[in-house]
mmCIF file of C-alpha atoms and ligand atoms in Angstrom:
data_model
loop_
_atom_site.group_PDB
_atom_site.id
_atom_site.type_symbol
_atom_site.label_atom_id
_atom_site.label_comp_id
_atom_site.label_asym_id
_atom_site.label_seq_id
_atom_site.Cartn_x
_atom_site.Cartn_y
_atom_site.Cartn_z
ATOM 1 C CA UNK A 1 11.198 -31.480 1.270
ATOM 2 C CA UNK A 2 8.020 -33.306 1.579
ATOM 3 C CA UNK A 3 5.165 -31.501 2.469
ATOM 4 C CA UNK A 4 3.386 -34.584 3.040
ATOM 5 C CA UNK A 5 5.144 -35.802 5.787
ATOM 6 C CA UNK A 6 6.665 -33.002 7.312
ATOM 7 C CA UNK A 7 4.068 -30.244 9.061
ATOM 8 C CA UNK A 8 3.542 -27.229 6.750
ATOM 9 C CA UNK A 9 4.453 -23.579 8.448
ATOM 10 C CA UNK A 10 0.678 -22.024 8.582
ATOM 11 C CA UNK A 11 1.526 -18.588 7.340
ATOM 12 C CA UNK A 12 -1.164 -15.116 7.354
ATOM 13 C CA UNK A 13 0.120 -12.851 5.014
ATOM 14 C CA UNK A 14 -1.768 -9.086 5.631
ATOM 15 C CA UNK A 15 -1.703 -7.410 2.052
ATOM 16 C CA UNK A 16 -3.076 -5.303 -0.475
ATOM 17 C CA UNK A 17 -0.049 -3.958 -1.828
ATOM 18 C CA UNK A 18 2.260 -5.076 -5.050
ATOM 19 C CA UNK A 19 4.668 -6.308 -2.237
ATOM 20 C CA UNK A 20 2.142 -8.549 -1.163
ATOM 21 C CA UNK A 21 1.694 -9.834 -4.539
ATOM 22 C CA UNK A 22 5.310 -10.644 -5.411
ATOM 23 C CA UNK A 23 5.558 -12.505 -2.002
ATOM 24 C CA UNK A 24 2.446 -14.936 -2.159
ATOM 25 C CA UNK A 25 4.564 -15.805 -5.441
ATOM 26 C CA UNK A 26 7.293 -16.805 -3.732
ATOM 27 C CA UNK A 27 5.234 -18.311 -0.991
ATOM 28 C CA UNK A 28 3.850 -20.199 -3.847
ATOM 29 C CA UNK A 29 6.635 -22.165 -4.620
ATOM 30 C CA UNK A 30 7.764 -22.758 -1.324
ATOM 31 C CA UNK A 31 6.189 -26.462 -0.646
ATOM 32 C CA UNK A 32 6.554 -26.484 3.255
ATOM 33 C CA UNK A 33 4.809 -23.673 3.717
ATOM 34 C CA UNK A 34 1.177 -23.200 4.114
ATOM 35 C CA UNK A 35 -0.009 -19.247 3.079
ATOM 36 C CA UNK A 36 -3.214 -17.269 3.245
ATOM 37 C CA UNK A 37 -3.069 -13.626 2.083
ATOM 38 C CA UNK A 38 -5.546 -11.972 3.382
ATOM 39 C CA UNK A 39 -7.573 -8.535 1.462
ATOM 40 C CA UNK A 40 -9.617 -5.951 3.083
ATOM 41 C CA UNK A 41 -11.789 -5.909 0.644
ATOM 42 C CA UNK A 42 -11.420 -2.692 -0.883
ATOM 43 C CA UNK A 43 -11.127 -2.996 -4.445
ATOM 44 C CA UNK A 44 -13.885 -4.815 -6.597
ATOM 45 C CA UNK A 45 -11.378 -6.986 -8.398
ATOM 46 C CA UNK A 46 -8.860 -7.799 -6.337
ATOM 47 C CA UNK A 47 -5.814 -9.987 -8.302
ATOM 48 C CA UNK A 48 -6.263 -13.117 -7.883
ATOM 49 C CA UNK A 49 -3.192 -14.675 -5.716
ATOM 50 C CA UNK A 50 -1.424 -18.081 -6.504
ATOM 51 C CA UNK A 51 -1.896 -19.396 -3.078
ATOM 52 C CA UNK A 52 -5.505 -19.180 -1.105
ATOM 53 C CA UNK A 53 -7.150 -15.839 -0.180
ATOM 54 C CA UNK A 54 -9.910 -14.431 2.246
ATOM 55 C CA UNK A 55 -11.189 -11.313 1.793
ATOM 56 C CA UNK A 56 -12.846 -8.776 4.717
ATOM 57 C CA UNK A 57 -11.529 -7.212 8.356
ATOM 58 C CA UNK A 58 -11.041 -9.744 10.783
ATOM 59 C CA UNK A 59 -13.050 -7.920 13.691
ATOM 60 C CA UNK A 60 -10.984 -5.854 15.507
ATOM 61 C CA UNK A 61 -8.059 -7.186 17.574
ATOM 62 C CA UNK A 62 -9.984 -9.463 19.355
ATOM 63 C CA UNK A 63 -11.482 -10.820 16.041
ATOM 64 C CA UNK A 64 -7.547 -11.536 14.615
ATOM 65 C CA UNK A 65 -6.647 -13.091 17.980
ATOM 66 C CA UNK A 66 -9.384 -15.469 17.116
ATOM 67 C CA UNK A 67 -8.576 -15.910 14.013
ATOM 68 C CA UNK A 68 -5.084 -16.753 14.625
ATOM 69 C CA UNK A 69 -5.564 -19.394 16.973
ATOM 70 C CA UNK A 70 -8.375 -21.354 15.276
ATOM 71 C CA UNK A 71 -6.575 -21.253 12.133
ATOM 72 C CA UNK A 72 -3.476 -22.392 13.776
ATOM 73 C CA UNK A 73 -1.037 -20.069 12.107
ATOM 74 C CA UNK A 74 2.381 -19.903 12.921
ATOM 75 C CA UNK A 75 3.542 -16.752 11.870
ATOM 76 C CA UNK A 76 2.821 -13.620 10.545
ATOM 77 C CA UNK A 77 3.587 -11.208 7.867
ATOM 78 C CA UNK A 78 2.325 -7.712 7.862
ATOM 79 C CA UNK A 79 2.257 -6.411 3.495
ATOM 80 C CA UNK A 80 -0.137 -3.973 3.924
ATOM 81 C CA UNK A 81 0.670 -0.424 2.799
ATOM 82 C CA UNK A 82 2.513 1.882 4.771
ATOM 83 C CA UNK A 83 -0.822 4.291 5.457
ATOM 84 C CA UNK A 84 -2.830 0.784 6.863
ATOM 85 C CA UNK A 85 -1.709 2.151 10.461
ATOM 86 C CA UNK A 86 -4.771 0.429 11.779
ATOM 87 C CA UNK A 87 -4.393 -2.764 10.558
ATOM 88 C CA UNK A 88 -0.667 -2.698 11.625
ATOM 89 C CA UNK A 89 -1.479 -1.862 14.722
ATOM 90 C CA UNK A 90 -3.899 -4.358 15.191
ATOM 91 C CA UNK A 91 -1.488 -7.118 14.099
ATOM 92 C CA UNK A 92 1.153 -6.169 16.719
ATOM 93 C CA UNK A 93 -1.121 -6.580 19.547
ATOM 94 C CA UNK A 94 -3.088 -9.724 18.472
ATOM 95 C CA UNK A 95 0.189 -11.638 17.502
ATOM 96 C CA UNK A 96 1.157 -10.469 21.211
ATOM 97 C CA UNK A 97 -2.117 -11.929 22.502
ATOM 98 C CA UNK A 98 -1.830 -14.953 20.456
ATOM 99 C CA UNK A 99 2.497 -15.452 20.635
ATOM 100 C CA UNK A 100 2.872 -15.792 16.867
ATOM 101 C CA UNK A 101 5.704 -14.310 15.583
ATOM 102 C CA UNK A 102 5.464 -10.983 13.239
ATOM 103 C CA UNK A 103 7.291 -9.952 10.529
ATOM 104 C CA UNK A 104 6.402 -6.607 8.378
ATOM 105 C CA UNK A 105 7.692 -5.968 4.466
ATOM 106 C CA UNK A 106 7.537 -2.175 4.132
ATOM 107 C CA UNK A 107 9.788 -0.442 1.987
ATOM 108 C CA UNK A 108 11.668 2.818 2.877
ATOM 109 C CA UNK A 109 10.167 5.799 2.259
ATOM 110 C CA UNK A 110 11.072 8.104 -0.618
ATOM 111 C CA UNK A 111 13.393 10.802 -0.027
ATOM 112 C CA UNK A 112 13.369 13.805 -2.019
ATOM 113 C CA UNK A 113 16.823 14.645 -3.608
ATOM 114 C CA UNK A 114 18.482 18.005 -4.927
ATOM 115 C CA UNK A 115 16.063 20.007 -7.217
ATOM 116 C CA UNK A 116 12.670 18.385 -5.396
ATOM 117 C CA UNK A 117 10.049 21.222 -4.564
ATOM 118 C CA UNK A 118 8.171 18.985 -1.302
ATOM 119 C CA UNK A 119 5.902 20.048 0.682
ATOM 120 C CA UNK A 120 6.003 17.501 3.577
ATOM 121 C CA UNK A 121 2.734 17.347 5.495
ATOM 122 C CA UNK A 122 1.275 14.840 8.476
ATOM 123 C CA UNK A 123 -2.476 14.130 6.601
ATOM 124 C CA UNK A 124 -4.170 14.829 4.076
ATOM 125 C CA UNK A 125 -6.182 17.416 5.494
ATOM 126 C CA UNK A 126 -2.908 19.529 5.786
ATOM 127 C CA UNK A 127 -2.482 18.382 2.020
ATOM 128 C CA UNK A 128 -5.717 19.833 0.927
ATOM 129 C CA UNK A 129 -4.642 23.404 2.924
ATOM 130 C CA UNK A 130 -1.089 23.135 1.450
ATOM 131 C CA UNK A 131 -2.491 23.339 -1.882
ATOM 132 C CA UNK A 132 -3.486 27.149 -0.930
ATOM 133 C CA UNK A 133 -6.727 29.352 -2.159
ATOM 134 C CA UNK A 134 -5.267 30.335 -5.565
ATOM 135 C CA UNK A 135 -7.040 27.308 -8.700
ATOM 136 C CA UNK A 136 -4.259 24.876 -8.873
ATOM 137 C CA UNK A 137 -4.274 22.210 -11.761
ATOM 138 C CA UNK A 138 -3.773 19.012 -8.935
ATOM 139 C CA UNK A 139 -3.106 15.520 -9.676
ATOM 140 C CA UNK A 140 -4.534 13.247 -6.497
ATOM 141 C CA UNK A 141 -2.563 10.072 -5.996
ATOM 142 C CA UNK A 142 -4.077 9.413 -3.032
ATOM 143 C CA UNK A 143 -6.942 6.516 -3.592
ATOM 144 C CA UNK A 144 -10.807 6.462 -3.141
ATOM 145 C CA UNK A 145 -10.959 6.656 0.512
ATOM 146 C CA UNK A 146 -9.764 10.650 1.389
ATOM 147 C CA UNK A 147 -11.061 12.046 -1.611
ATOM 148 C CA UNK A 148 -13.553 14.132 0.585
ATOM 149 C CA UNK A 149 -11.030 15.666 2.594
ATOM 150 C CA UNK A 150 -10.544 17.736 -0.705
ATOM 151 C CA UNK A 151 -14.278 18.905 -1.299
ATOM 152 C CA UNK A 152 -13.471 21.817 1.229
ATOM 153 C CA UNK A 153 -11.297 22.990 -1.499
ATOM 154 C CA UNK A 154 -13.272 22.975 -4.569
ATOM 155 C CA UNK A 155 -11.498 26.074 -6.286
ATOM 156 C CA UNK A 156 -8.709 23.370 -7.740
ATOM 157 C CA UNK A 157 -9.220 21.125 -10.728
ATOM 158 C CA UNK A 158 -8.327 17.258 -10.030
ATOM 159 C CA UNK A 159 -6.806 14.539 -11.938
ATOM 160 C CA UNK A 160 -8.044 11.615 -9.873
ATOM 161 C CA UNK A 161 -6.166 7.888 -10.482
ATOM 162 C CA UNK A 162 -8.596 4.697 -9.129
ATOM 163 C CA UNK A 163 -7.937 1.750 -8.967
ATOM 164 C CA UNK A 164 -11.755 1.072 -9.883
ATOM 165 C CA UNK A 165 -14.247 3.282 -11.596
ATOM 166 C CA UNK A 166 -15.983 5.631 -8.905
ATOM 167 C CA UNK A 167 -19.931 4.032 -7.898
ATOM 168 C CA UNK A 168 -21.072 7.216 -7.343
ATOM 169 C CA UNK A 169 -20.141 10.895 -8.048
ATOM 170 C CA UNK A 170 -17.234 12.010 -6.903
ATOM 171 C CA UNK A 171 -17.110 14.822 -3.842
ATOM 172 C CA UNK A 172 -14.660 16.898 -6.084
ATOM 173 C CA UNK A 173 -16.887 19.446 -8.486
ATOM 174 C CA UNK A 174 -13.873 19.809 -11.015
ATOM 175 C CA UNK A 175 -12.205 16.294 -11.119
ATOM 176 C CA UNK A 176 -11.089 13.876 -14.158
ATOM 177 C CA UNK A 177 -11.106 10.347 -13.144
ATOM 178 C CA UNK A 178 -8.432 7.656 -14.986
ATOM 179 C CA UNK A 179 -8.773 4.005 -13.714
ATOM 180 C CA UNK A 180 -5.939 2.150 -13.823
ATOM 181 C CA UNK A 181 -4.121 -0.619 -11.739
ATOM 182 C CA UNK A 182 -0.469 -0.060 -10.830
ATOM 183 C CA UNK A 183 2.600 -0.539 -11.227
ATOM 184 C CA UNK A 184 3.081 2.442 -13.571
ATOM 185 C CA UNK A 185 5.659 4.257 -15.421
ATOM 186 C CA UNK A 186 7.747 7.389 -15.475
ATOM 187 C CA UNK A 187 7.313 8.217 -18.964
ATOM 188 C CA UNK A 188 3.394 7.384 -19.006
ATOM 189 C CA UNK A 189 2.831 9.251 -15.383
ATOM 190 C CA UNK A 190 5.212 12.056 -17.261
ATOM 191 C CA UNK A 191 2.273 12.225 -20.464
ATOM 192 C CA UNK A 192 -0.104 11.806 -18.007
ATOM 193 C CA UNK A 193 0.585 14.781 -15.801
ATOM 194 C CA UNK A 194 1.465 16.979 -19.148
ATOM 195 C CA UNK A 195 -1.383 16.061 -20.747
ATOM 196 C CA UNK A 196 -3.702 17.365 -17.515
ATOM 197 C CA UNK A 197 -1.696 20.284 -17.412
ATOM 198 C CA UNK A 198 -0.632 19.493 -13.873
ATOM 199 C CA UNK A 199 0.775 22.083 -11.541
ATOM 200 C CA UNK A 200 1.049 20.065 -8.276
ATOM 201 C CA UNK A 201 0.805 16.358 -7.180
ATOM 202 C CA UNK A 202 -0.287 14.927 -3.921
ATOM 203 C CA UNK A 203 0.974 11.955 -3.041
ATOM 204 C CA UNK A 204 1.044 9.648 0.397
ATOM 205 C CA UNK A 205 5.215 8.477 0.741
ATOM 206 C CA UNK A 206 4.187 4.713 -0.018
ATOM 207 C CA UNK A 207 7.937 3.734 -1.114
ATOM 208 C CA UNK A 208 9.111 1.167 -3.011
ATOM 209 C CA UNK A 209 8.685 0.859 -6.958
ATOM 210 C CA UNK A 210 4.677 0.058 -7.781
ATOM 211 C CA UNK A 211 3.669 4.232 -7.195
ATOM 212 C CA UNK A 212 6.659 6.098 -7.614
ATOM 213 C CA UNK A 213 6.493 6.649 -11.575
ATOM 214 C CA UNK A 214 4.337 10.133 -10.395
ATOM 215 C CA UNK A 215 7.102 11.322 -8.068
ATOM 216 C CA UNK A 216 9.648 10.873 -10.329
ATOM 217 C CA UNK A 217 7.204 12.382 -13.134
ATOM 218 C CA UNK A 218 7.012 15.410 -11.079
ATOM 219 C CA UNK A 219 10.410 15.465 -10.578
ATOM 220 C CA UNK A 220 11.309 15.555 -14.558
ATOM 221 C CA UNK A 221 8.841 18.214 -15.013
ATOM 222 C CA UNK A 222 9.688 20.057 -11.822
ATOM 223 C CA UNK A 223 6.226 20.195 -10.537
ATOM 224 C CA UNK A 224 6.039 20.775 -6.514
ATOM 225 C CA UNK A 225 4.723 17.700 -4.720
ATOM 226 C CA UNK A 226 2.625 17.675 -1.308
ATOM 227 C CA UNK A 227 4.076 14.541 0.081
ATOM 228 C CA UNK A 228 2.084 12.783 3.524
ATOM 229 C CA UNK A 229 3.948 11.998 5.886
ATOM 230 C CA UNK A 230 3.661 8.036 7.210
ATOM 231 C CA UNK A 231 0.901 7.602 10.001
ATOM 232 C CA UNK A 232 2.805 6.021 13.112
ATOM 233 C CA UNK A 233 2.673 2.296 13.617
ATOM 234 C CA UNK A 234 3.594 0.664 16.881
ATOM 235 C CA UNK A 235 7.430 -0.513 16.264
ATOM 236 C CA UNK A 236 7.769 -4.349 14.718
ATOM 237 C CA UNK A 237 10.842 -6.153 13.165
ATOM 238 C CA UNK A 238 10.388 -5.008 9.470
ATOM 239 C CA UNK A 239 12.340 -5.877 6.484
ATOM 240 C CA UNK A 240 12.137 -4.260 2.707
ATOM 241 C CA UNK A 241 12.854 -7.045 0.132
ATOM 242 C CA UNK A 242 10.518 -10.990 -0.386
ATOM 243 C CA UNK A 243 13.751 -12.819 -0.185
ATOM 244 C CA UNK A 244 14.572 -11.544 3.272
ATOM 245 C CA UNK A 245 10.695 -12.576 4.087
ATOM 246 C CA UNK A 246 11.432 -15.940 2.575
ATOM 247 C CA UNK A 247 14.558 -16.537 4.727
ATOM 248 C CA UNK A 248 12.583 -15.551 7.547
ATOM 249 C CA UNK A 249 10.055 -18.017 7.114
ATOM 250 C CA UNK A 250 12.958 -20.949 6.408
ATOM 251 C CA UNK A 251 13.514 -20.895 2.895
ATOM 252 C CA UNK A 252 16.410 -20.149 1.820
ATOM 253 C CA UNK A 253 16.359 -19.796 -1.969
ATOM 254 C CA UNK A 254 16.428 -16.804 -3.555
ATOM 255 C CA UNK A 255 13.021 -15.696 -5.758
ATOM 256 C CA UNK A 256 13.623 -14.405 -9.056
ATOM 257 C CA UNK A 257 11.107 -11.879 -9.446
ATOM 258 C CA UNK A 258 12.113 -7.914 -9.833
ATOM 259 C CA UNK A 259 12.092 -6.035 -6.569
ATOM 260 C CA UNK A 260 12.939 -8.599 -4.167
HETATM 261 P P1 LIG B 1 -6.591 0.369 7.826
HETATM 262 O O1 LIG B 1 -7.243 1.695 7.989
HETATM 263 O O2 LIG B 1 -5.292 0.153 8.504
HETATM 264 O O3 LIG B 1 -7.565 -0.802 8.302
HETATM 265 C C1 LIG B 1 -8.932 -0.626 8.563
HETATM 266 C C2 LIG B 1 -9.539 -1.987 8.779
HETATM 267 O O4 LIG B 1 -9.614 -2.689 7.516
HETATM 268 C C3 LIG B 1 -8.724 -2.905 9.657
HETATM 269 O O5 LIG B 1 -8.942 -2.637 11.033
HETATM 270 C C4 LIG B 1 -9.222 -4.269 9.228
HETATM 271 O O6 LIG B 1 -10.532 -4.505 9.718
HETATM 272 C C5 LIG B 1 -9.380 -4.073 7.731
HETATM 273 N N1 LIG B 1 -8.175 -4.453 6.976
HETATM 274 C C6 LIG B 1 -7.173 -3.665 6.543
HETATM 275 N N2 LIG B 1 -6.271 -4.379 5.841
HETATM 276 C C7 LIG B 1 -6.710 -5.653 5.856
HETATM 277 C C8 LIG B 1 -6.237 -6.869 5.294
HETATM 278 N N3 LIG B 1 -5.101 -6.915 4.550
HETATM 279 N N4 LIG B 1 -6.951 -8.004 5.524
HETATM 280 C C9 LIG B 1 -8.105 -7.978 6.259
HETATM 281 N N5 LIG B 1 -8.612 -6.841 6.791
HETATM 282 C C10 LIG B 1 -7.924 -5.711 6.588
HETATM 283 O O7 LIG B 1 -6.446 0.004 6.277
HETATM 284 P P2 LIG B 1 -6.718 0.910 4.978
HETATM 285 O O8 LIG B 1 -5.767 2.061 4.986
HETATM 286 O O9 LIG B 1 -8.169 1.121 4.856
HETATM 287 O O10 LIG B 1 -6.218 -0.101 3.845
HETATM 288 C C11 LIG B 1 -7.041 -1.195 3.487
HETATM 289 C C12 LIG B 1 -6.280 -2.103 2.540
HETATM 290 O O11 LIG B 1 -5.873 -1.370 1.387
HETATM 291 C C13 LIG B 1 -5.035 -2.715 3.138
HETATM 292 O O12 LIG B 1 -4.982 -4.060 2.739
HETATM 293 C C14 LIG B 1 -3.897 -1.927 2.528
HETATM 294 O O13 LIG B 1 -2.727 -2.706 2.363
HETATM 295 C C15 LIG B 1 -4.485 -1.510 1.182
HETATM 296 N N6 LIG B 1 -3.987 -0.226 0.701
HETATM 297 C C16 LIG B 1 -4.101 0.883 1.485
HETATM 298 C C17 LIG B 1 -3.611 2.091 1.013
HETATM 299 C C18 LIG B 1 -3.683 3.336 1.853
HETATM 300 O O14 LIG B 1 -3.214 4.380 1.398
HETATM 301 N N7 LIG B 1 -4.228 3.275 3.069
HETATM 302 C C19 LIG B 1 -3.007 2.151 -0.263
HETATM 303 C C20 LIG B 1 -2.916 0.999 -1.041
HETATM 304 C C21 LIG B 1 -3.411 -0.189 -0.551
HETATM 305 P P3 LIG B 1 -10.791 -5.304 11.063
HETATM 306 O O15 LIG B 1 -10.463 -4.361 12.190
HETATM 307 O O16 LIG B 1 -12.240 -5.676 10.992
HETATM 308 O O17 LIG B 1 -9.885 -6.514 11.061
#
């Protein structure tokens, strides 16, 4: 096709996830169409995609309405992780305002299978009681953001994961920080948690591939797991793999990258 002549398909793409990622790749090689991924700015270094980026909230609802129509984009696609209930939300009611047609990539949650000690929560705060008063060795795979919700429960030493090293000190009195970028990997996740001595892992059910190496780490070394629950988002056609994304948007052939 030739972009040149025939009008490109203006395309937001919401991420901040590895899903994200892998799709602006595709979208990258897909001439007719015309892709901005968009990041909420919360990680210092974010990876820099192959096709143009913004960075920052849009404003509210109101502010992505906008946004929408002055940038004249035809479609959307919502990549942002599972627990980004807000910005989900807002998407579903600005492409209403706006008519633009949604799509959102979300893979399935986990599911725990025969032998799993979960303890399935709804929030972290019900994470942080789950762990219980007794010191508990507890590996947080939760992110920057919630960390505080476990200062109230400063009897437990923490293994902390970030995707950037902490500014400031963290809220957590007994905490080890690693910083590391996903994806990772069962056997390293399996040192990891050995190493730390880890009794119990917290975890938010993400799905898909990029953070499950520390559930299925847990599950080789048969440590319990508090798993969060998924925050509700208001109900959107979704779809799991890039290549069902791609089709969606009108082209047809099939990336090659893993996980689609
Ligand atoms: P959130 O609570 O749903 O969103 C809060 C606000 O952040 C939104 O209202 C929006 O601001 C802005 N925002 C969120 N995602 C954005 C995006 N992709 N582009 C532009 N603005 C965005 O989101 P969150 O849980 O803080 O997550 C923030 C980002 O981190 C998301 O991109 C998400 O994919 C990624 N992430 C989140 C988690 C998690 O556990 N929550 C884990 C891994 C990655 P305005 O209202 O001003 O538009």
């Amino acid at each position: 096709m030739n972009a040149s002549t025939t009008k490109q398909l203006r395309v937001l793409l919401l991420g901040g996830t590895a899903d994200a990622n892998r799709l602006a790749h595709a979208l990258a090689g897909a001439p007719q169409i015309d892709a901005v991924l968009s990041y909420a700015g919360r990680t210092d270094n974010p990876t820099p995609p192959p096709i143009p980026w913004r960075v920052g909230g849009f404003g509210g609802v109101d502010g992505l309405t906008d946004y929408l129509r002055s940038e004249n984009i035809d479609r959307v696609v919502d990549a942002t992780h599972p627990f980004a209930a807000q910005m989900s939300a807002h998407a579903v009611e600005a492409c209403r305002r706006a008519g633009v047609p949604l799509l959102a990539l979300e893979r399935a949650p986990w599911q725990r299978v025969a032998g799993d000690q979960w303890i399935e929560v709804d929030d972290l705060a019900a994470a942080a009681e789950a762990l219980g008063e007794t010191p508990r060795r507890v590996f947080l795979g939760i992110g920057r953001m919630h960390l505080k919700t476990f200062a109230a429960h400063p009897q437990h030493a923490y293994l902390v994961r970030l995707v950037d090293p902490p500014r400031a000190a963290l809220p957590l009195p007994n905490a080890q920080v690693i910083v590391a970028r996903g994806p990772f990997d069962r056997a390293s996740d399996r040192a990891m948690l050995t190493e730390f001595r880890a009794d119990c892992v917290v975890a938010k059910n993400a799905g898909g591939h990029a953070a499950s190496a520390k559930i299925e780490a847990a599950r080789d070394l048969a440590l319990p797991v508090v798993m969060v629950r998924r925050p509700d988002v208001p109900t959107r056609p979704c779809v799991e793999s890039v290549a069902e994304v791609m089709r969606w948007l009108g082209h047809d052939e099939t990336p090659t990258e893993r996980g689609v």
